[in-house]
PDB file of C-alpha atoms in Angstrom:
ATOM      1  CA  UNK A   1       0.151   0.128   0.062  1.00 94.00           C
ATOM      2  CA  UNK A   2       1.302   3.331  -0.776  1.00 95.00           C
ATOM      3  CA  UNK A   3       1.895   5.384   1.832  1.00 97.00           C
ATOM      4  CA  UNK A   4       3.333   9.331   2.628  1.00 98.00           C
ATOM      5  CA  UNK A   5       4.147  10.868   5.676  1.00 98.00           C
ATOM      6  CA  UNK A   6       4.930  14.154   6.125  1.00 98.00           C
ATOM      7  CA  UNK A   7       6.624  16.013   8.814  1.00 98.00           C
ATOM      8  CA  UNK A   8       8.526  19.071   9.795  1.00 98.00           C
ATOM      9  CA  UNK A   9       5.752  21.475  10.348  1.00 98.00           C
ATOM     10  CA  UNK A  10       5.228  23.952  13.088  1.00 98.00           C
ATOM     11  CA  UNK A  11       5.140  27.051  14.770  1.00 98.00           C
ATOM     12  CA  UNK A  12       7.448  29.567  13.083  1.00 98.00           C
ATOM     13  CA  UNK A  13       7.962  33.549  12.800  1.00 98.00           C
ATOM     14  CA  UNK A  14       7.931  35.461   9.492  1.00 98.00           C
ATOM     15  CA  UNK A  15      11.272  35.564   7.581  1.00 98.00           C
ATOM     16  CA  UNK A  16      12.115  32.102   9.045  1.00 98.00           C
ATOM     17  CA  UNK A  17      12.696  28.647   8.220  1.00 98.00           C
ATOM     18  CA  UNK A  18      11.144  25.730   7.663  1.00 98.00           C
ATOM     19  CA  UNK A  19      11.942  21.694   5.994  1.00 98.00           C
ATOM     20  CA  UNK A  20       9.441  19.862   5.633  1.00 98.00           C
ATOM     21  CA  UNK A  21       9.697  16.108   5.139  1.00 98.00           C
ATOM     22  CA  UNK A  22       7.569  13.222   3.452  1.00 98.00           C
ATOM     23  CA  UNK A  23       8.427   9.034   4.182  1.00 98.00           C
ATOM     24  CA  UNK A  24       7.600   7.281   1.137  1.00 98.00           C
ATOM     25  CA  UNK A  25       6.756   3.393   1.260  1.00 97.00           C
ATOM     26  CA  UNK A  26       4.740   0.756  -0.118  1.00 97.00           C
ATOM     27  CA  UNK A  27       6.203   1.978  -3.937  1.00 96.00           C
ATOM     28  CA  UNK A  28       9.210   2.695  -5.477  1.00 96.00           C
ATOM     29  CA  UNK A  29      10.316   5.912  -4.650  1.00 97.00           C
ATOM     30  CA  UNK A  30      12.829   6.476  -6.974  1.00 97.00           C
ATOM     31  CA  UNK A  31      10.514   5.726 -10.397  1.00 97.00           C
ATOM     32  CA  UNK A  32       8.023   8.744  -8.990  1.00 97.00           C
ATOM     33  CA  UNK A  33       7.548  12.194  -9.613  1.00 98.00           C
ATOM     34  CA  UNK A  34       6.823  13.822  -6.205  1.00 98.00           C
ATOM     35  CA  UNK A  35       4.754  16.977  -5.939  1.00 98.00           C
ATOM     36  CA  UNK A  36       4.051  19.661  -2.800  1.00 98.00           C
ATOM     37  CA  UNK A  37       0.547  21.203  -2.400  1.00 98.00           C
ATOM     38  CA  UNK A  38      -0.604  23.274   0.033  1.00 98.00           C
ATOM     39  CA  UNK A  39      -3.752  24.268   1.205  1.00 98.00           C
ATOM     40  CA  UNK A  40      -4.665  27.696   3.443  1.00 98.00           C
ATOM     41  CA  UNK A  41      -7.204  27.569   6.447  1.00 97.00           C
ATOM     42  CA  UNK A  42     -10.762  27.366   4.823  1.00 96.00           C
ATOM     43  CA  UNK A  43      -9.402  27.451   1.501  1.00 98.00           C
ATOM     44  CA  UNK A  44      -8.652  25.910  -1.675  1.00 98.00           C
ATOM     45  CA  UNK A  45      -5.399  23.369  -2.784  1.00 98.00           C
ATOM     46  CA  UNK A  46      -2.698  25.447  -4.627  1.00 98.00           C
ATOM     47  CA  UNK A  47       0.531  23.121  -6.043  1.00 98.00           C
ATOM     48  CA  UNK A  48       3.636  24.250  -5.122  1.00 98.00           C
ATOM     49  CA  UNK A  49       6.353  22.149  -6.626  1.00 98.00           C
ATOM     50  CA  UNK A  50       7.051  19.559  -8.304  1.00 98.00           C
ATOM     51  CA  UNK A  51      10.574  17.233  -8.600  1.00 98.00           C
ATOM     52  CA  UNK A  52      11.295  14.437 -11.133  1.00 97.00           C
ATOM     53  CA  UNK A  53      12.095  11.178 -10.265  1.00 97.00           C
ATOM     54  CA  UNK A  54      16.497  11.408 -10.449  1.00 95.00           C
ATOM     55  CA  UNK A  55      16.379  14.690  -8.374  1.00 95.00           C
ATOM     56  CA  UNK A  56      17.599  16.610 -11.901  1.00 96.00           C
ATOM     57  CA  UNK A  57      14.592  18.870 -12.582  1.00 97.00           C
ATOM     58  CA  UNK A  58      11.510  20.880 -10.328  1.00 98.00           C
ATOM     59  CA  UNK A  59       9.551  23.439 -11.039  1.00 98.00           C
ATOM     60  CA  UNK A  60       7.768  26.050  -8.685  1.00 98.00           C
ATOM     61  CA  UNK A  61       4.444  28.295  -8.194  1.00 98.00           C
ATOM     62  CA  UNK A  62       5.353  31.806  -9.089  1.00 98.00           C
ATOM     63  CA  UNK A  63       4.584  32.780  -5.128  1.00 98.00           C
ATOM     64  CA  UNK A  64       7.743  30.065  -3.591  1.00 98.00           C
ATOM     65  CA  UNK A  65      10.041  30.309  -6.988  1.00 98.00           C
ATOM     66  CA  UNK A  66      13.530  31.653  -4.702  1.00 98.00           C
ATOM     67  CA  UNK A  67      12.518  31.079  -1.638  1.00 98.00           C
ATOM     68  CA  UNK A  68      11.651  27.374  -1.671  1.00 98.00           C
ATOM     69  CA  UNK A  69      13.771  24.461  -2.828  1.00 98.00           C
ATOM     70  CA  UNK A  70      12.180  20.561  -3.051  1.00 98.00           C
ATOM     71  CA  UNK A  71      14.688  17.593  -3.158  1.00 98.00           C
ATOM     72  CA  UNK A  72      14.660  14.129  -2.677  1.00 98.00           C
ATOM     73  CA  UNK A  73      16.648  11.502  -1.476  1.00 98.00           C
ATOM     74  CA  UNK A  74      15.811   7.996  -3.026  1.00 98.00           C
ATOM     75  CA  UNK A  75      17.950   5.857  -0.736  1.00 98.00           C
ATOM     76  CA  UNK A  76      15.869   7.020   2.044  1.00 98.00           C
ATOM     77  CA  UNK A  77      12.391   7.360  -0.219  1.00 98.00           C
ATOM     78  CA  UNK A  78      11.994  10.806   1.456  1.00 98.00           C
ATOM     79  CA  UNK A  79      10.948  14.049   0.086  1.00 98.00           C
ATOM     80  CA  UNK A  80      11.704  17.362   1.029  1.00 98.00           C
ATOM     81  CA  UNK A  81      10.502  20.887   0.776  1.00 98.00           C
ATOM     82  CA  UNK A  82      13.290  23.886   2.604  1.00 98.00           C
ATOM     83  CA  UNK A  83      11.318  26.847   3.103  1.00 98.00           C
ATOM     84  CA  UNK A  84      13.208  30.176   3.804  1.00 98.00           C
ATOM     85  CA  UNK A  85      12.112  34.002   4.193  1.00 98.00           C
ATOM     86  CA  UNK A  86       8.507  32.583   5.343  1.00 98.00           C
ATOM     87  CA  UNK A  87       5.464  34.813   5.414  1.00 98.00           C
ATOM     88  CA  UNK A  88       2.241  34.763   6.542  1.00 98.00           C
ATOM     89  CA  UNK A  89       0.157  34.062   3.954  1.00 98.00           C
ATOM     90  CA  UNK A  90       2.387  30.697   3.498  1.00 98.00           C
ATOM     91  CA  UNK A  91       0.640  29.627   6.264  1.00 98.00           C
ATOM     92  CA  UNK A  92      -1.369  26.246   5.370  1.00 98.00           C
ATOM     93  CA  UNK A  93      -1.324  22.519   5.462  1.00 98.00           C
ATOM     94  CA  UNK A  94       1.170  20.992   3.355  1.00 98.00           C
ATOM     95  CA  UNK A  95       0.220  17.284   1.618  1.00 98.00           C
ATOM     96  CA  UNK A  96       2.917  15.750  -0.796  1.00 98.00           C
ATOM     97  CA  UNK A  97       1.838  13.778  -3.628  1.00 98.00           C
ATOM     98  CA  UNK A  98       3.171  10.408  -5.383  1.00 98.00           C
ATOM     99  CA  UNK A  99       2.365  11.373  -9.074  1.00 96.00           C
ATOM    100  CA  UNK A 100       2.654   8.023 -11.245  1.00 94.00           C
ATOM    101  CA  UNK A 101       1.420   8.555 -14.776  1.00 90.00           C
ATOM    102  CA  UNK A 102      -1.750  10.751 -13.508  1.00 90.00           C
ATOM    103  CA  UNK A 103      -2.519   8.884 -10.674  1.00 95.00           C
ATOM    104  CA  UNK A 104      -1.857  10.722  -7.494  1.00 97.00           C
ATOM    105  CA  UNK A 105      -1.736   9.733  -4.009  1.00 97.00           C
ATOM    106  CA  UNK A 106      -1.542  11.878  -0.879  1.00 98.00           C
ATOM    107  CA  UNK A 107      -0.554  11.971   2.344  1.00 98.00           C
ATOM    108  CA  UNK A 108      -2.167  13.396   5.881  1.00 98.00           C
ATOM    109  CA  UNK A 109      -0.506  16.569   5.574  1.00 98.00           C
ATOM    110  CA  UNK A 110       1.975  18.775   7.566  1.00 98.00           C
ATOM    111  CA  UNK A 111       0.278  22.247   9.102  1.00 98.00           C
ATOM    112  CA  UNK A 112       3.012  24.958   8.672  1.00 98.00           C
ATOM    113  CA  UNK A 113       1.555  28.178  10.691  1.00 98.00           C
ATOM    114  CA  UNK A 114       4.018  31.647   9.985  1.00 98.00           C
ATOM    115  CA  UNK A 115       3.125  34.059  12.692  1.00 97.00           C
ATOM    116  CA  UNK A 116       5.027  36.428  15.489  1.00 96.00           C
TER     117      UNK A 116
ATOM    118  CA  UNK B   1      -1.984  29.647 -16.138  1.00 97.00           C
ATOM    119  CA  UNK B   2      -4.700  27.219 -16.967  1.00 98.00           C
ATOM    120  CA  UNK B   3      -8.036  28.768 -14.892  1.00 98.00           C
ATOM    121  CA  UNK B   4     -10.743  25.399 -13.965  1.00 98.00           C
ATOM    122  CA  UNK B   5     -13.821  26.875 -13.005  1.00 98.00           C
ATOM    123  CA  UNK B   6     -15.896  24.693 -11.077  1.00 98.00           C
ATOM    124  CA  UNK B   7     -20.027  24.806 -11.124  1.00 97.00           C
ATOM    125  CA  UNK B   8     -21.882  24.887  -8.872  1.00 97.00           C
ATOM    126  CA  UNK B   9     -19.954  25.903  -5.618  1.00 97.00           C
ATOM    127  CA  UNK B  10     -22.528  24.198  -3.618  1.00 96.00           C
ATOM    128  CA  UNK B  11     -24.676  21.428  -3.790  1.00 94.00           C
ATOM    129  CA  UNK B  12     -27.814  20.475  -1.670  1.00 96.00           C
ATOM    130  CA  UNK B  13     -28.448  16.638  -2.323  1.00 96.00           C
ATOM    131  CA  UNK B  14     -31.148  14.126  -1.228  1.00 96.00           C
ATOM    132  CA  UNK B  15     -29.781  10.483  -0.037  1.00 97.00           C
ATOM    133  CA  UNK B  16     -29.735   8.060  -2.893  1.00 97.00           C
ATOM    134  CA  UNK B  17     -30.236  11.200  -5.608  1.00 97.00           C
ATOM    135  CA  UNK B  18     -27.591  11.853  -8.209  1.00 97.00           C
ATOM    136  CA  UNK B  19     -25.495  14.669  -8.535  1.00 97.00           C
ATOM    137  CA  UNK B  20     -23.141  16.397 -10.625  1.00 98.00           C
ATOM    138  CA  UNK B  21     -20.600  18.688 -10.822  1.00 98.00           C
ATOM    139  CA  UNK B  22     -19.082  20.478 -13.464  1.00 98.00           C
ATOM    140  CA  UNK B  23     -15.538  21.963 -14.713  1.00 98.00           C
ATOM    141  CA  UNK B  24     -14.789  23.669 -17.575  1.00 98.00           C
ATOM    142  CA  UNK B  25     -10.926  24.790 -18.281  1.00 98.00           C
ATOM    143  CA  UNK B  26      -9.559  27.442 -20.157  1.00 98.00           C
ATOM    144  CA  UNK B  27      -7.734  25.409 -22.560  1.00 98.00           C
ATOM    145  CA  UNK B  28      -7.770  22.434 -23.879  1.00 97.00           C
ATOM    146  CA  UNK B  29      -6.401  20.019 -21.355  1.00 97.00           C
ATOM    147  CA  UNK B  30      -4.776  17.502 -24.411  1.00 97.00           C
ATOM    148  CA  UNK B  31      -1.356  16.669 -23.580  1.00 95.00           C
ATOM    149  CA  UNK B  32       1.507  15.806 -26.582  1.00 95.00           C
ATOM    150  CA  UNK B  33       1.699  12.639 -25.634  1.00 94.00           C
ATOM    151  CA  UNK B  34      -2.419  12.544 -26.317  1.00 95.00           C
ATOM    152  CA  UNK B  35      -3.432  11.882 -22.591  1.00 95.00           C
ATOM    153  CA  UNK B  36      -5.900  14.505 -21.079  1.00 97.00           C
ATOM    154  CA  UNK B  37      -5.146  14.935 -17.388  1.00 97.00           C
ATOM    155  CA  UNK B  38      -8.025  16.091 -15.774  1.00 98.00           C
ATOM    156  CA  UNK B  39      -8.954  14.537 -12.291  1.00 98.00           C
ATOM    157  CA  UNK B  40     -11.464  14.848  -9.347  1.00 98.00           C
ATOM    158  CA  UNK B  41     -10.348  14.686  -5.966  1.00 98.00           C
ATOM    159  CA  UNK B  42     -12.879  14.097  -2.490  1.00 98.00           C
ATOM    160  CA  UNK B  43     -11.704  15.813   0.525  1.00 98.00           C
ATOM    161  CA  UNK B  44     -13.637  14.736   3.249  1.00 98.00           C
ATOM    162  CA  UNK B  45     -14.071  17.291   6.211  1.00 96.00           C
ATOM    163  CA  UNK B  46     -10.940  17.496   8.305  1.00 96.00           C
ATOM    164  CA  UNK B  47      -9.493  14.948   5.727  1.00 97.00           C
ATOM    165  CA  UNK B  48      -6.491  14.950   3.145  1.00 98.00           C
ATOM    166  CA  UNK B  49      -7.874  15.083  -0.865  1.00 98.00           C
ATOM    167  CA  UNK B  50      -8.461  12.036  -2.205  1.00 98.00           C
ATOM    168  CA  UNK B  51      -8.378  10.890  -6.019  1.00 98.00           C
ATOM    169  CA  UNK B  52     -11.601   9.771  -7.436  1.00 98.00           C
ATOM    170  CA  UNK B  53     -11.161   9.659 -11.235  1.00 98.00           C
ATOM    171  CA  UNK B  54      -8.042  10.145 -13.068  1.00 98.00           C
ATOM    172  CA  UNK B  55      -7.478  11.227 -17.444  1.00 98.00           C
ATOM    173  CA  UNK B  56     -11.244  12.069 -17.200  1.00 98.00           C
ATOM    174  CA  UNK B  57     -12.539   9.078 -16.623  1.00 98.00           C
ATOM    175  CA  UNK B  58     -10.632   6.309 -14.864  1.00 98.00           C
ATOM    176  CA  UNK B  59     -11.673   5.820 -11.276  1.00 98.00           C
ATOM    177  CA  UNK B  60      -8.656   5.043  -9.069  1.00 97.00           C
ATOM    178  CA  UNK B  61      -8.161   2.179  -6.932  1.00 95.00           C
ATOM    179  CA  UNK B  62     -10.861   1.566  -4.561  1.00 96.00           C
ATOM    180  CA  UNK B  63     -13.270   4.370  -5.845  1.00 98.00           C
ATOM    181  CA  UNK B  64     -17.131   3.094  -5.567  1.00 97.00           C
ATOM    182  CA  UNK B  65     -18.484   2.565  -8.978  1.00 97.00           C
ATOM    183  CA  UNK B  66     -21.186   5.430  -8.062  1.00 98.00           C
ATOM    184  CA  UNK B  67     -18.548   7.656  -9.355  1.00 98.00           C
ATOM    185  CA  UNK B  68     -17.838   8.705 -12.787  1.00 98.00           C
ATOM    186  CA  UNK B  69     -16.164  11.243 -14.764  1.00 98.00           C
ATOM    187  CA  UNK B  70     -16.392  12.056 -18.746  1.00 98.00           C
ATOM    188  CA  UNK B  71     -15.662  15.312 -20.657  1.00 98.00           C
ATOM    189  CA  UNK B  72     -12.860  16.201 -23.119  1.00 97.00           C
ATOM    190  CA  UNK B  73     -11.416  19.150 -23.854  1.00 94.00           C
ATOM    191  CA  UNK B  74     -12.241  22.012 -21.834  1.00 97.00           C
ATOM    192  CA  UNK B  75     -15.282  20.688 -20.255  1.00 98.00           C
ATOM    193  CA  UNK B  76     -15.535  18.092 -18.263  1.00 98.00           C
ATOM    194  CA  UNK B  77     -18.605  16.405 -15.416  1.00 98.00           C
ATOM    195  CA  UNK B  78     -18.297  14.225 -12.380  1.00 98.00           C
ATOM    196  CA  UNK B  79     -21.166  12.260 -11.130  1.00 98.00           C
ATOM    197  CA  UNK B  80     -22.405  10.376  -8.373  1.00 98.00           C
ATOM    198  CA  UNK B  81     -25.593   8.461  -9.148  1.00 97.00           C
ATOM    199  CA  UNK B  82     -26.582   7.604  -5.683  1.00 97.00           C
ATOM    200  CA  UNK B  83     -25.368   9.994  -3.246  1.00 97.00           C
ATOM    201  CA  UNK B  84     -24.265   8.412   0.309  1.00 97.00           C
ATOM    202  CA  UNK B  85     -23.557   9.917   3.692  1.00 97.00           C
ATOM    203  CA  UNK B  86     -20.411   9.174   3.042  1.00 97.00           C
ATOM    204  CA  UNK B  87     -19.832  11.540  -0.142  1.00 98.00           C
ATOM    205  CA  UNK B  88     -20.574  14.518   1.763  1.00 98.00           C
ATOM    206  CA  UNK B  89     -17.483  16.980   1.352  1.00 98.00           C
ATOM    207  CA  UNK B  90     -15.710  19.358  -1.221  1.00 98.00           C
ATOM    208  CA  UNK B  91     -14.839  17.911  -4.751  1.00 98.00           C
ATOM    209  CA  UNK B  92     -12.092  20.020  -6.757  1.00 98.00           C
ATOM    210  CA  UNK B  93     -10.938  18.710 -10.402  1.00 98.00           C
ATOM    211  CA  UNK B  94      -7.250  19.410 -11.262  1.00 98.00           C
ATOM    212  CA  UNK B  95      -5.796  19.951 -14.385  1.00 98.00           C
ATOM    213  CA  UNK B  96      -1.889  18.396 -14.449  1.00 97.00           C
ATOM    214  CA  UNK B  97      -1.391  18.919 -18.503  1.00 97.00           C
ATOM    215  CA  UNK B  98       1.163  21.639 -17.804  1.00 96.00           C
ATOM    216  CA  UNK B  99       2.880  23.029 -15.530  1.00 96.00           C
ATOM    217  CA  UNK B 100       1.667  24.969 -12.606  1.00 97.00           C
ATOM    218  CA  UNK B 101      -1.257  22.192 -11.920  1.00 98.00           C
ATOM    219  CA  UNK B 102      -4.356  24.204 -11.547  1.00 98.00           C
ATOM    220  CA  UNK B 103      -8.009  23.489  -9.561  1.00 98.00           C
ATOM    221  CA  UNK B 104     -10.926  24.703  -9.425  1.00 98.00           C
ATOM    222  CA  UNK B 105     -12.742  26.504  -6.482  1.00 98.00           C
ATOM    223  CA  UNK B 106     -14.048  23.089  -5.420  1.00 98.00           C
ATOM    224  CA  UNK B 107     -17.785  22.023  -5.107  1.00 98.00           C
ATOM    225  CA  UNK B 108     -19.415  21.792  -1.255  1.00 98.00           C
ATOM    226  CA  UNK B 109     -21.719  18.642  -1.476  1.00 98.00           C
ATOM    227  CA  UNK B 110     -23.628  18.220   1.348  1.00 97.00           C
ATOM    228  CA  UNK B 111     -26.855  16.164   2.406  1.00 95.00           C
ATOM    229  CA  UNK B 112     -30.522  18.096   2.097  1.00 93.00           C
TER     230      UNK B 112
END
């Protein structure tokens, strides 16, 4: 069974940094593209970033480009999101998503709150 | 960016009756590989999103057959043949044909 478990969320001050992790199991992690998607409180879903299967390519939403960095460790079956220069508007639940040729499996999410 | 527009935004439904949600994209979702990457997600209260339908009409593993998807090009529909209590939640369409992925605003399905 495909499982994705996010961690690393928490409360951080504006301008601070946080690194999210997503531990994957139940599939061959190194063959799958992966994504981060976020959902602000009471709002809809917004795509954040993607990384290809070997980590050689990544894309970002305009709202996070230059501040967030996606990466992966295929040996550890783990996806990361390094978030710097955090703003109040980054407050959200962050989900990692496995992408397998149009089939998407979502993790449970981790909550990031940016507030002083 | 491709804009995804869902209608209605709210859908009160009687148990056992059908429900239908429409999704329109601002441009064709046909990919250069010939596939159309239009998905439907369900988000129950307090839960993460869950994939129901992918590539317009393919039910994901474990999804009941009362859920079906149809459409082509820029117009797509999700149908629930007979709504059950566990179907309450918000439904999103999602295009993954091109980056950035974009979602519809969400349609809230509730029981009358």
